């Protein structure tokens, strides 16, 4: 697909995760990016199982044209912080809920980064917001993305109003 944002097929966002089992959560970021017409790549890059791959990915990200990285991880959740320590690009961390601790371990691991290694963090399993946040970061540079975000925000506002009105009219007979 030829990209209308940057004029080529170069991905602007890297969506990475610690393992294939994280895909069901991380695909929500990809869905948002695709809906906004933002080119992206999606890969498994584990801080623990494939550390050299992670280092190579993070160090080459900017040179390959990426402008934002979304990194999802569960448990110890080192991936977002490690990637942030290796690149100057903005990194958005998505804590992924595992069977134990309901994702709090991942959330605290990602949100409590040491000074100088920033990771923007969204809610547990909230890759959708990570995709939207990446789009907002890119909208500073790309006016078309800003236009699409404004349209998307209008749609969300309208849907909330319609949903509320529908519920009111449905319950009106029982009031």
Short mmCIF file of C-alpha atoms in Angstrom, two decimals:
data_model
loop_
_atom_site.label_atom_id
_atom_site.label_comp_id
_atom_site.label_asym_id
_atom_site.label_seq_id
_atom_site.Cartn_x
_atom_site.Cartn_y
_atom_site.Cartn_z
CA UNK A 1 0.00 0.00 0.00
CA UNK A 2 1.41 3.38 -1.01
CA UNK A 3 1.40 5.66 2.00
CA UNK A 4 -0.25 9.06 1.64
CA UNK A 5 1.38 10.36 4.81
CA UNK A 6 5.07 10.11 3.96
CA UNK A 7 4.88 9.32 0.22
CA UNK A 8 6.38 5.84 0.37
CA UNK A 9 6.03 2.45 2.00
CA UNK A 10 8.24 3.32 4.98
CA UNK A 11 6.60 2.50 8.32
CA UNK A 12 6.39 5.40 10.76
CA UNK A 13 5.48 3.32 13.81
CA UNK A 14 7.03 0.13 15.11
CA UNK A 15 4.61 -2.06 17.05
CA UNK A 16 6.62 -4.63 18.99
CA UNK A 17 5.82 -7.19 21.64
CA UNK A 18 7.67 -9.62 23.84
CA UNK A 19 5.99 -12.75 22.50
CA UNK A 20 3.41 -13.96 20.00
CA UNK A 21 0.91 -14.41 22.85
CA UNK A 22 0.84 -10.59 23.20
CA UNK A 23 -0.55 -10.21 19.67
CA UNK A 24 -4.21 -10.32 20.71
CA UNK A 25 -3.62 -7.12 22.71
CA UNK A 26 -1.10 -5.40 20.45
CA UNK A 27 -3.16 -5.82 17.29
CA UNK A 28 -5.47 -3.14 18.72
CA UNK A 29 -2.71 -0.56 18.21
CA UNK A 30 -2.27 -1.78 14.65
CA UNK A 31 -6.02 -1.50 14.01
CA UNK A 32 -5.99 2.15 15.13
CA UNK A 33 -2.92 2.98 13.06
CA UNK A 34 -4.41 1.31 9.99
CA UNK A 35 -7.71 3.15 10.45
CA UNK A 36 -5.80 6.44 10.50
CA UNK A 37 -3.74 5.49 7.43
CA UNK A 38 -0.46 5.40 9.31
CA UNK A 39 2.10 2.89 8.00
CA UNK A 40 3.51 0.56 10.65
CA UNK A 41 5.42 -2.64 11.16
CA UNK A 42 4.58 -5.28 13.74
CA UNK A 43 7.15 -7.69 15.17
CA UNK A 44 8.03 -9.95 18.09
CA UNK A 45 11.15 -8.56 19.78
CA UNK A 46 11.79 -10.09 23.19
CA UNK A 47 14.04 -8.37 25.74
CA UNK A 48 14.66 -11.74 27.41
CA UNK A 49 14.52 -14.39 24.68
CA UNK A 50 16.06 -12.43 21.79
CA UNK A 51 18.02 -9.59 23.43
CA UNK A 52 20.38 -9.08 20.49
CA UNK A 53 17.41 -8.74 18.13
CA UNK A 54 15.92 -6.16 20.51
CA UNK A 55 19.17 -4.17 20.59
CA UNK A 56 19.46 -4.22 16.79
CA UNK A 57 15.79 -3.25 16.40
CA UNK A 58 16.01 -0.31 18.79
CA UNK A 59 19.34 0.99 17.51
CA UNK A 60 18.24 0.85 13.85
CA UNK A 61 14.68 2.14 14.34
CA UNK A 62 15.32 5.82 13.61
CA UNK A 63 17.66 5.09 10.69
CA UNK A 64 14.96 2.88 9.17
CA UNK A 65 12.51 5.79 9.34
CA UNK A 66 10.46 4.88 12.38
CA UNK A 67 9.29 7.90 14.37
CA UNK A 68 7.49 6.21 17.28
CA UNK A 69 7.76 2.76 18.89
CA UNK A 70 4.88 1.05 20.70
CA UNK A 71 6.22 -1.76 22.89
CA UNK A 72 3.97 -4.22 24.70
CA UNK A 73 5.12 -6.61 27.40
CA UNK A 74 3.76 -8.54 30.36
CA UNK A 75 5.27 -9.74 33.62
CA UNK A 76 8.66 -8.13 34.21
CA UNK A 77 7.90 -6.03 31.11
CA UNK A 78 11.44 -4.89 30.35
CA UNK A 79 10.93 -4.42 26.61
CA UNK A 80 9.63 -0.81 26.57
CA UNK A 81 12.32 0.47 28.93
CA UNK A 82 15.14 -1.38 27.24
CA UNK A 83 14.08 -0.06 23.84
CA UNK A 84 13.84 3.46 25.26
CA UNK A 85 17.37 3.14 26.62
CA UNK A 86 18.65 2.37 23.11
CA UNK A 87 16.83 4.98 20.98
CA UNK A 88 15.92 8.65 21.08
CA UNK A 89 12.50 7.93 19.55
CA UNK A 90 9.39 8.24 21.71
CA UNK A 91 8.46 4.84 23.18
CA UNK A 92 4.93 4.04 24.30
CA UNK A 93 4.68 1.12 26.70
CA UNK A 94 1.66 -1.18 26.83
CA UNK A 95 1.51 -3.28 30.01
CA UNK A 96 0.00 -6.65 29.14
CA UNK A 97 -2.00 -8.61 31.67
CA UNK A 98 -0.85 -12.14 32.36
CA UNK A 99 -2.57 -14.73 34.56
CA UNK A 100 -0.88 -13.54 37.74
CA UNK A 101 -1.06 -10.08 39.31
CA UNK A 102 -3.66 -8.86 36.78
CA UNK A 103 -1.08 -6.83 34.84
CA UNK A 104 -0.03 -4.69 37.80
CA UNK A 105 3.51 -6.10 37.61
CA UNK A 106 3.83 -4.99 33.99
CA UNK A 107 2.22 -1.61 34.65
CA UNK A 108 4.54 -0.79 37.53
CA UNK A 109 7.59 -2.03 35.64
CA UNK A 110 6.85 0.20 32.66
CA UNK A 111 5.63 3.30 34.47
CA UNK A 112 8.47 3.42 37.04
CA UNK A 113 11.37 4.06 34.67
CA UNK A 114 14.56 5.66 35.97
CA UNK A 115 15.23 9.33 35.20
CA UNK A 116 16.52 9.81 31.68
CA UNK A 117 14.79 6.74 30.22
CA UNK A 118 11.24 7.92 29.52
CA UNK A 119 8.44 5.59 28.46
CA UNK A 120 4.93 6.96 27.93
CA UNK A 121 2.63 4.37 29.45
CA UNK A 122 -1.01 3.57 28.67
CA UNK A 123 -3.38 1.44 30.72
CA UNK A 124 -3.15 -2.32 31.08
CA UNK A 125 -3.98 -4.01 27.74
CA UNK A 126 -4.84 -0.60 26.26
CA UNK A 127 -2.94 -0.88 23.00
CA UNK A 128 -5.76 1.02 21.30
CA UNK A 129 -4.78 4.16 23.22
CA UNK A 130 -1.14 3.51 22.38
CA UNK A 131 -2.03 3.61 18.69
CA UNK A 132 -3.96 6.84 19.16
CA UNK A 133 -1.12 8.38 21.20
CA UNK A 134 1.38 7.46 18.48
CA UNK A 135 -0.90 9.16 15.94
CA UNK A 136 -1.06 12.29 18.11
CA UNK A 137 2.74 12.40 18.32
CA UNK A 138 2.97 12.07 14.53
CA UNK A 139 0.24 14.67 13.96
CA UNK A 140 2.69 17.39 15.06
CA UNK A 141 4.65 16.74 11.86
CA UNK A 142 1.96 15.37 9.52
CA UNK A 143 -1.14 17.58 8.99
CA UNK A 144 -3.06 14.74 7.31
CA UNK A 145 -2.80 12.67 10.49
CA UNK A 146 -4.04 15.63 12.52
CA UNK A 147 -7.06 15.96 10.20
CA UNK A 148 -7.83 12.26 10.52
CA UNK A 149 -7.52 12.41 14.30
CA UNK A 150 -9.95 15.34 14.45
CA UNK A 151 -12.43 13.38 12.34
CA UNK A 152 -11.96 10.33 14.57
CA UNK A 153 -12.51 12.40 17.72
CA UNK A 154 -15.73 13.83 16.26
CA UNK A 155 -16.93 10.29 15.52
CA UNK A 156 -16.18 9.19 19.09
CA UNK A 157 -18.00 12.22 20.55
CA UNK A 158 -21.02 11.65 18.33
CA UNK A 159 -21.14 7.95 19.21
CA UNK A 160 -21.16 8.73 22.94
CA UNK A 161 -24.05 11.17 22.48
CA UNK A 162 -26.03 8.73 20.33
CA UNK A 163 -25.44 5.86 22.75
CA UNK A 164 -26.68 7.97 25.66
CA UNK A 165 -29.73 9.18 23.75
CA UNK A 166 -30.59 5.62 22.71
CA UNK A 167 -30.41 4.43 26.32
CA UNK A 168 -32.57 7.33 27.48
CA UNK A 169 -35.28 6.68 24.88
CA UNK A 170 -35.20 2.92 25.52
CA UNK A 171 -35.73 3.44 29.25
CA UNK A 172 -38.21 6.31 28.90
CA UNK A 173 -41.16 3.94 28.88
CA UNK A 174 -40.15 2.49 32.25
CA UNK A 175 -39.55 5.85 33.98
#
